Amino acid sequence: MSQEQKRRLLVVSNRLPAVVERRGEEWQITSGSGGLVTALAPVMRQQQGLWIGWPGCGDEAPLGPLLAQFAQDNGYSLAAVPLSADEVEKYYRGFSNEALWPLFHDLLGFCRFSYDNWQVYLDVNRRFAQVVTEHAKADDLIWVHDYQLIGVGEHLRALQMPQPLGYFLHIPFPAPDLFRRLPWKDQLIRALLAYDLLGFQTLRDRRNFVNTASSLLPEIEVISRKRQYDLLRFEGRTVRVGHFPISIDFDEFDSGARSKEVEDAAWYLHENLHGRQLMLGVDRLDYTKGIPERFLAFERALEKYPELITKISLMQLVVPSRTLVPDYQNLKETLDQLAGRINARFGESMWNPIYYVFRSLDRTQLLARYRTSEIALVTPLRDGMNLVAKEYCASSVENNGVLILSEFTGAADQLGKGALLVNPYDIEGTADAIHQAYVMGPDERRRRMKLLRNEIRRNDVHRWLNSFTQALYSS
Ligand code: ADP
Ligand code: F6P
């Protein structure tokens, strides 16, 4: 183990991997969802680190015993930053999810900019920094995550934090022209430049950042461009800017998918399908995921290729997300209507085109669906990485699945050779890809899936952690 790997990992993210909620008279703790938690949880277990974040509640909850129980069950510790209702409204819902999220996903039409929300975003970032200084030890590896906490590094510097500061953005970084629409663009870029290492998902995101920063702050000097990172000089400090595509714990998914419970659950699912192919979609309920476009593409495939009727079903699993944001509530209604319409139009007594499930599935049930589905339909309009695509391949242990993947996901950079790449806005093209996947023979399926699995096995989440920490400490 290298010196870097021996350090305690102190992760700071908006959400803890656990959500504390009141259910009737009782307080309960459950697992959080989303790609950040999926990727970081195995790393934290391995490193026995400390995770600082929002527990999903305010300070009225009896956090001590609940978090201690979680630490005991999971092998790493948690420290909470409770948020008031006003902070949730302005920092989380308002600025993070109604300004930064759509802007960074190229969806300007969904953006709402408010000065009041921006101020509360800065205040909450300052509070996170304060909590970090209360818990950090001298040689901790300090690593701040995602768009909700861009400002934490700047405050840590002001609080004289001596450790190198790492930051990773899980979502895309937009092109300069789009980023310029943000009223507080210069402040946000300066805040990012307070870190020692900035990690992005793809080379495109890294270039977008360097181009944006250099055009907004001409005093930035690009000292060198290496394969792993660019070196910038700004206000007398050097800042590294690299790209580190996040991944999953391949072995955990592969061995989980081979387990007896998953095999039984997969067999049971297919037994009820009577020789049909199953096409799977798994997403948080989010307008960036392109779920309505996916339903329309499937409808078009049924129209254009009538031989698919009764021979294939789309199983769409959707986990509720950000239910406070009106655009997310509207999306639920759109999906309900579309699924209802398509099922009414094509459905037959023994066959439904779309099975639409609106809840989180437990691990066994999720892996069983990954393992048994002949096709995965992963079609976000824009996505930083998309771990569902990687989870599907790692769980496709019979090498017979076909991945249809949006070219606008970070994952397309690594999985483009084995997947069928589509433009999710192109309904006709996606319908053709569904048909191509359906008729693909076993040899071609195996060849493609082997490529995909080898790529994910080689570049797993542990490699991601190593390359980030090496870049943070390299001289
Ligand atoms: P994001 O980070 O935007 O949510 P990702 O695809 O990177 O997108 O990660 C989503 C994570 O959430 C994956 O680990 C996936 O397994 C999990 N997930 C999504 N939907 C469900 C569901 N219905 N049930 C269980 N897990 C889900
Ligand atoms: O990077 C995507 C992300 O925002 C993560 O920070 C988070 O894990 C996930 O989406 C879920 O979002 P939220 O915490 O808003 O429910």
mmCIF file with all atom_site columns, C-alpha atoms and ligand atoms in Angstrom, residues 13-15 33-37 54 92 97 101 105 145-148 170-171 284 286 320-322, ligand 2:
data_model
loop_
_atom_site.group_PDB
_atom_site.id
_atom_site.type_symbol
_atom_site.label_atom_id
_atom_site.label_alt_id
_atom_site.label_comp_id
_atom_site.label_asym_id
_atom_site.label_entity_id
_atom_site.label_seq_id
_atom_site.pdbx_PDB_ins_code
_atom_site.Cartn_x
_atom_site.Cartn_y
_atom_site.Cartn_z
_atom_site.occupancy
_atom_site.B_iso_or_equiv
_atom_site.pdbx_formal_charge
_atom_site.auth_seq_id
_atom_site.auth_comp_id
_atom_site.auth_asym_id
_atom_site.auth_atom_id
_atom_site.pdbx_PDB_model_num
ATOM   1  C CA . SER A 1 13  ? -20.387 15.586 -0.263  1.00 0.00 ? 13  SER A CA 1
ATOM   2  C CA . ASN A 1 14  ? -23.791 17.225 -0.090  1.00 0.00 ? 14  ASN A CA 1
ATOM   3  C CA . ARG A 1 15  ? -25.522 14.015 0.907   1.00 0.00 ? 15  ARG A CA 1
ATOM   4  C CA . SER A 1 33  ? -29.312 6.712  -3.885  1.00 0.00 ? 33  SER A CA 1
ATOM   5  C CA . GLY A 1 34  ? -27.422 8.021  -6.904  1.00 0.00 ? 34  GLY A CA 1
ATOM   6  C CA . GLY A 1 35  ? -24.102 7.467  -8.611  1.00 0.00 ? 35  GLY A CA 1
ATOM   7  C CA . LEU A 1 36  ? -21.970 9.317  -6.077  1.00 0.00 ? 36  LEU A CA 1
ATOM   8  C CA . VAL A 1 37  ? -23.022 7.004  -3.242  1.00 0.00 ? 37  VAL A CA 1
ATOM   9  C CA . TRP A 1 54  ? -26.172 16.323 4.960   1.00 0.00 ? 54  TRP A CA 1
ATOM   10 C CA . TYR A 1 92  ? -30.159 22.506 -2.253  1.00 0.00 ? 92  TYR A CA 1
ATOM   11 C CA . ASN A 1 97  ? -30.744 21.871 -8.422  1.00 0.00 ? 97  ASN A CA 1
ATOM   12 C CA . TRP A 1 101 ? -27.714 21.185 -12.275 1.00 0.00 ? 101 TRP A CA 1
ATOM   13 C CA . HIS A 1 105 ? -26.285 19.562 -18.178 1.00 0.00 ? 105 HIS A CA 1
ATOM   14 C CA . HIS A 1 145 ? -17.370 16.232 -4.187  1.00 0.00 ? 145 HIS A CA 1
ATOM   15 C CA . ASP A 1 146 ? -19.794 17.646 -6.694  1.00 0.00 ? 146 ASP A CA 1
ATOM   16 C CA . TYR A 1 147 ? -21.571 20.797 -7.733  1.00 0.00 ? 147 TYR A CA 1
ATOM   17 C CA . GLN A 1 148 ? -23.350 21.445 -4.443  1.00 0.00 ? 148 GLN A CA 1
ATOM   18 C CA . HIS A 1 170 ? -19.515 14.137 -10.900 1.00 0.00 ? 170 HIS A CA 1
ATOM   19 C CA . ILE A 1 171 ? -21.596 15.975 -13.497 1.00 0.00 ? 171 ILE A CA 1
ATOM   20 C CA . ARG A 1 284 ? -33.388 8.417  -10.882 1.00 0.00 ? 284 ARG A CA 1
ATOM   21 C CA . ASP A 1 286 ? -34.605 13.186 -13.608 1.00 0.00 ? 286 ASP A CA 1
ATOM   22 C CA . PRO A 1 320 ? -38.027 9.059  -6.953  1.00 0.00 ? 320 PRO A CA 1
ATOM   23 C CA . SER A 1 321 ? -35.614 11.988 -6.733  1.00 0.00 ? 321 SER A CA 1
ATOM   24 C CA . ARG A 1 322 ? -35.690 15.703 -5.764  1.00 0.00 ? 322 ARG A CA 1
HETATM 25 O O1 . F6P B 2 .   ? -23.856 13.589 -9.295  1.00 0.00 ? 2   F6P B O1 1
HETATM 26 C C1 . F6P B 2 .   ? -25.205 13.300 -9.273  1.00 0.00 ? 2   F6P B C1 1
HETATM 27 C C2 . F6P B 2 .   ? -25.906 13.596 -7.956  1.00 0.00 ? 2   F6P B C2 1
HETATM 28 O O2 . F6P B 2 .   ? -26.244 14.907 -7.758  1.00 0.00 ? 2   F6P B O2 1
HETATM 29 C C3 . F6P B 2 .   ? -25.114 13.190 -6.756  1.00 0.00 ? 2   F6P B C3 1
HETATM 30 O O3 . F6P B 2 .   ? -24.492 14.244 -6.071  1.00 0.00 ? 2   F6P B O3 1
HETATM 31 C C4 . F6P B 2 .   ? -26.150 12.485 -5.939  1.00 0.00 ? 2   F6P B C4 1
HETATM 32 O O4 . F6P B 2 .   ? -25.621 11.279 -5.484  1.00 0.00 ? 2   F6P B O4 1
HETATM 33 C C5 . F6P B 2 .   ? -27.258 12.086 -6.890  1.00 0.00 ? 2   F6P B C5 1
HETATM 34 O O5 . F6P B 2 .   ? -27.123 12.901 -7.995  1.00 0.00 ? 2   F6P B O5 1
HETATM 35 C C6 . F6P B 2 .   ? -28.635 12.122 -6.242  1.00 0.00 ? 2   F6P B C6 1
HETATM 36 O O6 . F6P B 2 .   ? -29.080 13.457 -6.049  1.00 0.00 ? 2   F6P B O6 1
HETATM 37 P P1 . F6P B 2 .   ? -29.728 14.037 -4.716  1.00 0.00 ? 2   F6P B P1 1
HETATM 38 O O7 . F6P B 2 .   ? -28.696 13.928 -3.646  1.00 0.00 ? 2   F6P B O7 1
HETATM 39 O O8 . F6P B 2 .   ? -30.105 15.432 -5.053  1.00 0.00 ? 2   F6P B O8 1
HETATM 40 O O9 . F6P B 2 .   ? -30.898 13.170 -4.385  1.00 0.00 ? 2   F6P B O9 1
#
